[in-house]
Amino acid sequence: MSAWRQAGLNYINYSSVAAQILRRSLKPEFRADALKRDASHVRITPWADGKPAAKAQQAK
Amino acid sequence: MLGRFAPGVCTQVAAVSQQQQTRNMATLKQISMRLKSVKNIQKITQSMKMVSAAKYARAERDLKAARPYGEGAVQFYEQAEVTATEDDPKQLYIAMSSDRGLCGACHTGVSKVIRLRLAEPGAENIKVICVGDKSRAILQRLYSKHIVAVANEIGRLPPTFTDASKLATAILTCGYDFGSGKIIYNKFRSVVSYQQSDMPLFSQKAVENAPKLTVYDSLDSDVIQSYMEFSLASMLFYALKEGACSEQSSRMTAMDNASKNAGEMIEKLTLTFNRTRQAVITRELIEIISGAAALE
């Protein structure tokens, strides 16, 4: 088992962290464009029994 | 005798013409107000069309880049001939729509697929995740018990892979252990057409029991788990892109139609407006002439 899975991450978290680091370490002329692709606005609300279960939160 | 009746008749005629005149003046004003509002609507729909045309061009370009993600993931399941395990009836449906309306039947189509499925027997094992407020609004009324999560703030900006990974994480951590599932999305075909399609979701057990998994080399359960997580995110990403592209193209068509209809309405209203104005002028002339004739 890999170290990141032991730490409680799944592959999606792992790869998104890797992508973040890669984008940050680009040369300045490419970085601005790449950082735009990093943004995310989706909000996810869990539902239970036909109602929103918790207040909408910015999922990590 | 005539002299005796004349004053009464005169006042009556005057009253009627006054009444008619005020009514006609009002309609004239009403028509011009209506005309103005329809013209404004046409301006709005036209500019909405221009905006969505620009957004559509970008969405289509993005879609081309995103296509390998989704197709690659779907290919894996097809090549390995993964089938859903029958002993696990739990299913998950993901409705890919967006927050924004005025785009034809985009969202209704996706929601309808799920609604029809939920109306069939065995629906109690189905859970739904609504991506976008529109599918939530449609499914909420009758099937709110089936919804496990709702994602919104979709459609304002082009979807990114980060959005898709958030969604995938939410699906994996929502606590619902599904045996199989489907992502329902609008597949973009051309500027004027899109179609509801689906991509399959499987549990890890189903993948491990797939008959032709051996065509792939060096797979252990750890690799499969990682790949399944990643493929879920990339399929969602692809579905988001397809959805965004079809939405923009269909909004473009819808707004084009709306502008055309507004144009027709403007034509008709202008015609009525001119006719009414002419009628008012004619009547006023008649009144003046007949008044002048009466004085002679």
XYZ file of C-alpha atoms in Angstrom:
356
model
C 0.000 0.000 0.000
C 1.369 3.362 -0.952
C 2.178 5.998 1.607
C -0.454 8.482 0.466
C -3.244 5.951 0.771
C -2.116 5.106 4.270
C -2.353 8.806 5.022
C -6.036 8.686 4.139
C -5.919 10.153 0.660
C -7.445 8.573 -2.397
C -5.986 8.726 -5.860
C -8.014 11.826 -6.773
C -6.655 13.849 -3.848
C -3.192 12.536 -4.499
C -3.185 13.464 -8.167
C -4.788 16.849 -7.571
C -2.108 17.723 -5.028
C 0.515 16.617 -7.525
C -1.130 18.737 -10.248
C -1.229 21.745 -7.944
C 2.461 21.456 -7.188
C 3.293 20.987 -10.855
C 1.287 24.081 -11.833
C 2.980 26.148 -9.169
C 6.417 25.128 -10.285
C 5.913 26.140 -13.914
C 7.807 29.048 -15.446
C 6.018 32.348 -14.812
C 4.864 32.775 -18.417
C 2.969 29.478 -18.326
C 1.963 29.592 -14.689
C -0.799 32.200 -14.993
C -2.648 30.159 -17.609
C -2.212 26.901 -15.760
C -3.439 28.351 -12.468
C -6.695 29.351 -14.169
C -7.369 25.686 -14.831
C -6.848 24.981 -11.158
C -9.884 26.990 -10.060
C -13.072 25.290 -9.008
C -16.448 26.639 -7.951
C -18.576 23.586 -7.400
C -20.444 23.388 -4.123
C -21.677 20.058 -2.921
C -24.491 19.577 -0.440
C -25.253 16.164 0.978
C -28.948 15.314 1.183
C -30.797 12.993 3.499
C -34.505 12.125 3.652
C -35.378 14.520 0.891
C -33.767 17.568 2.456
C -30.335 19.167 2.418
C -28.580 17.508 5.344
C -25.987 20.145 6.075
C -25.273 23.669 5.046
C -23.667 23.920 1.627
C -19.952 23.900 1.976
C -17.040 24.351 -0.330
C -15.873 20.783 -0.730
C -12.159 20.371 -0.468
C -88.967 69.461 -34.838
C -85.426 69.012 -36.007
C -84.349 71.940 -33.927
C -85.852 70.343 -30.849
C -84.042 67.059 -31.289
C -80.805 68.428 -32.551
C -79.135 69.428 -29.278
C -79.723 66.013 -27.689
C -78.396 64.081 -30.688
C -75.420 66.329 -30.856
C -74.331 65.776 -27.253
C -74.828 62.043 -27.646
C -72.611 61.904 -30.730
C -70.003 64.025 -29.043
C -69.996 61.747 -26.011
C -69.621 58.609 -28.165
C -66.809 60.085 -30.224
C -65.064 61.282 -27.093
C -65.323 57.820 -25.623
C -64.069 56.172 -28.797
C -61.299 58.640 -29.142
C -60.005 58.088 -25.623
C -60.184 54.329 -26.099
C -58.301 54.469 -29.359
C -55.690 56.786 -27.976
C -55.123 54.328 -25.178
C -54.723 51.367 -27.494
C -52.284 53.317 -29.575
C -50.228 54.009 -26.498
C -50.570 50.446 -25.311
C -49.413 49.114 -28.648
C -46.403 51.374 -28.677
C -45.505 50.318 -25.146
C -45.857 46.677 -26.080
C -43.774 47.258 -29.153
C -41.037 48.811 -27.107
C -40.984 45.937 -24.633
C -40.870 43.306 -27.379
C -38.022 45.196 -29.003
C -36.149 45.149 -25.709
C -36.748 41.419 -25.363
C -35.391 40.887 -28.838
C -32.282 42.856 -27.959
C -31.746 40.740 -24.866
C -32.232 37.421 -26.635
C -29.966 38.538 -29.441
C -27.166 39.451 -27.079
C -27.691 36.213 -25.138
C -27.292 34.392 -28.409
C -24.043 36.175 -29.140
C -22.715 35.397 -25.671
C -23.611 31.735 -25.877
C -22.156 31.522 -29.383
C -18.819 32.690 -28.022
C -19.088 30.340 -25.049
C -20.085 27.494 -27.308
C -17.016 27.967 -29.517
C -14.830 27.671 -26.463
C -16.773 24.750 -25.031
C -16.402 22.807 -28.251
C -12.671 23.414 -28.307
C -12.433 22.239 -24.707
C -14.587 19.228 -25.424
C -12.192 17.991 -28.101
C -9.394 18.044 -25.549
C -11.506 16.338 -22.899
C -12.836 13.545 -25.104
C -9.888 11.124 -24.638
C -10.406 11.202 -20.859
C -13.942 9.892 -21.022
C -13.506 7.580 -23.974
C -10.395 6.017 -22.485
C -12.175 5.283 -19.250
C -15.225 3.821 -20.974
C -12.997 1.728 -23.249
C -11.377 0.098 -20.242
C -14.708 -1.155 -18.958
C -15.708 -2.355 -22.410
C -12.446 -4.140 -23.129
C -12.461 -5.875 -19.776
C -16.151 -6.720 -20.282
C -17.097 -5.594 -16.829
C -20.665 -6.392 -15.908
C -22.577 -5.270 -12.882
C -22.762 -7.815 -10.089
C -26.300 -9.043 -9.774
C -26.247 -9.676 -6.051
C -25.803 -5.972 -5.351
C -28.964 -4.142 -6.371
C -27.829 -0.724 -5.169
C -27.576 1.700 -8.024
C -26.389 5.253 -8.335
C -27.548 7.649 -11.020
C -25.738 10.894 -11.634
C -27.689 13.595 -13.453
C -25.368 15.977 -15.241
C -27.134 19.277 -15.800
C -26.289 22.821 -14.808
C -27.632 25.802 -12.891
C -28.789 27.816 -15.830
C -31.962 27.641 -17.842
C -33.096 29.090 -21.152
C -31.417 26.347 -23.102
C -34.164 24.256 -24.618
C -34.765 20.765 -23.281
C -31.212 20.078 -22.052
C -32.016 19.586 -18.395
C -35.477 18.115 -18.872
C -34.045 15.397 -21.092
C -31.508 14.272 -18.515
C -34.016 14.403 -15.687
C -36.589 12.534 -17.714
C -34.271 9.542 -18.174
C -33.884 9.316 -14.418
C -37.556 9.971 -13.743
C -38.563 7.126 -16.041
C -36.069 4.820 -14.320
C -37.353 5.808 -10.893
C -40.913 5.097 -11.953
C -40.004 1.487 -12.736
C -40.059 -1.266 -10.112
C -36.930 -1.688 -7.993
C -36.522 2.051 -7.675
C -36.055 1.886 -3.916
C -32.457 0.765 -4.416
C -31.637 3.711 -6.640
C -30.013 6.853 -5.359
C -29.505 9.995 -7.370
C -26.843 12.665 -7.333
C -27.951 15.880 -8.975
C -25.222 17.928 -10.565
C -26.641 21.367 -11.242
C -29.665 23.109 -9.762
C -31.943 22.438 -12.721
C -32.041 18.668 -12.366
C -32.459 19.126 -8.619
C -35.448 21.388 -9.165
C -37.056 18.854 -11.495
C -36.373 15.727 -9.418
C -36.866 17.286 -5.999
C -40.638 17.431 -6.076
C -41.376 13.762 -6.604
C -38.161 11.934 -5.848
C -36.443 13.974 -3.148
C -36.020 10.802 -1.056
C -33.672 9.401 -3.687
C -31.311 12.335 -3.770
C -28.104 11.781 -1.805
C -26.201 14.868 -2.853
C -26.592 18.011 -4.902
C -23.825 19.974 -6.569
C -24.382 23.495 -7.773
C -22.504 26.510 -9.109
C -22.138 24.708 -12.403
C -22.430 26.357 -15.781
C -21.343 29.875 -14.909
C -17.775 29.111 -15.882
C -16.431 26.283 -18.017
C -15.980 23.129 -15.922
C -12.459 22.226 -14.837
C -10.896 18.951 -13.859
C -10.741 20.213 -10.287
C -14.549 20.476 -10.354
C -14.746 16.907 -11.563
C -12.362 15.654 -8.893
C -14.366 17.386 -6.186
C -17.482 15.688 -7.479
C -15.745 12.331 -7.661
C -14.447 12.704 -4.110
C -17.940 13.607 -2.934
C -19.378 10.545 -4.666
C -16.759 8.241 -3.155
C -17.171 9.679 0.319
C -20.954 10.148 0.357
C -21.305 6.883 2.246
C -23.502 5.233 -0.363
C -22.012 1.917 -1.409
C -23.336 1.347 -4.920
C -22.987 -1.864 -6.901
C -23.429 -0.205 -10.260
C -24.542 3.076 -11.664
C -24.844 5.408 -14.556
C -23.818 8.914 -15.412
C -26.602 10.484 -17.456
C -25.430 13.379 -19.588
C -26.141 15.200 -22.816
C -23.820 13.990 -25.526
C -22.976 16.696 -27.996
C -23.456 15.654 -31.621
C -23.568 18.836 -33.651
C -24.494 22.489 -33.232
C -28.157 21.651 -33.544
C -28.332 18.288 -31.845
C -27.441 16.497 -28.672
C -28.615 13.272 -27.156
C -29.018 11.863 -23.696
C -26.383 9.211 -23.149
C -24.984 7.329 -20.223
C -21.652 6.053 -18.996
C -21.503 3.051 -16.695
C -20.180 3.019 -13.139
C -19.121 -0.193 -11.419
C -18.055 -1.271 -8.006
C -14.529 -2.492 -7.500
C -15.780 -6.016 -6.956
C -17.429 -6.047 -10.360
C -14.207 -4.918 -12.005
C -12.151 -7.556 -10.215
C -14.540 -10.280 -11.366
C -14.558 -9.113 -14.963
C -13.954 -12.033 -17.340
C -11.423 -10.335 -19.586
C -9.486 -8.354 -17.022
C -6.403 -10.403 -17.922
C -5.952 -8.408 -21.137
C -4.458 -5.793 -18.840
C -1.096 -6.427 -17.320
C 0.080 -6.216 -13.694
C -3.144 -5.301 -11.990
C -3.529 -5.731 -8.285
C -6.432 -4.469 -6.223
C -4.486 -1.370 -5.237
C -3.906 -0.370 -8.847
C -7.525 -1.112 -9.721
C -8.763 0.997 -6.858
C -6.563 3.910 -7.902
C -7.575 3.576 -11.518
C -11.256 3.426 -10.674
C -11.041 6.580 -8.634
C -9.241 8.338 -11.435
C -11.563 7.021 -14.132
C -14.582 8.223 -12.150
C -13.114 11.719 -12.081
C -12.239 11.673 -15.765
C -15.652 10.353 -16.787
C -17.305 13.083 -14.756
C -15.001 15.638 -16.338
C -15.899 14.393 -19.794
C -19.614 14.403 -18.971
C -19.356 17.958 -17.633
C -17.671 19.098 -20.813
C -20.174 17.339 -23.055
C -23.010 18.805 -21.018
C -21.577 22.321 -21.149
C -21.086 22.115 -24.888
C -24.593 20.829 -25.619
C -26.063 23.372 -23.241
C -24.394 26.301 -24.952
C -25.264 25.061 -28.418
C -28.870 24.487 -27.474
C -29.060 27.878 -25.746
C -27.769 29.389 -28.949
C -30.554 27.730 -30.946
C -33.173 28.623 -28.350
C -32.153 32.265 -28.304
C -32.025 32.384 -32.081
C -35.600 31.125 -32.193
C -36.650 33.595 -29.519
C -35.183 36.517 -31.485
C -36.917 35.284 -34.614
C -40.253 35.055 -32.814
C -39.765 38.498 -31.330
C -39.033 39.790 -34.829
C -42.302 38.354 -36.096
C -44.173 39.888 -33.201
C -42.575 43.263 -33.845
C -43.668 43.102 -37.474
C -47.262 42.351 -36.525
C -47.336 44.988 -33.811
C -45.877 47.642 -36.114
C -48.576 46.835 -38.640
C -51.344 47.140 -36.032
C -49.756 50.282 -34.657
C -49.678 51.976 -38.069
C -53.184 50.868 -38.891
C -54.546 52.177 -35.609
C -52.725 55.446 -36.008
C -54.129 55.811 -39.509
C -57.616 55.075 -38.224
C -57.275 57.742 -35.528
C -56.076 60.300 -38.077
C -58.882 59.446 -40.479
C -61.490 59.777 -37.781
C -60.138 63.090 -36.628
C -60.236 64.345 -40.205
C -63.817 63.170 -40.589
C -64.755 64.944 -37.374
C -63.128 68.180 -38.466
C -64.618 68.056 -41.946
C -68.085 67.175 -40.738
C -67.832 69.880 -38.097
C -66.857 72.383 -40.765
C -69.702 71.156 -42.979
C -72.186 71.564 -40.135
C -71.105 75.177 -39.626
C -71.802 76.093 -43.271
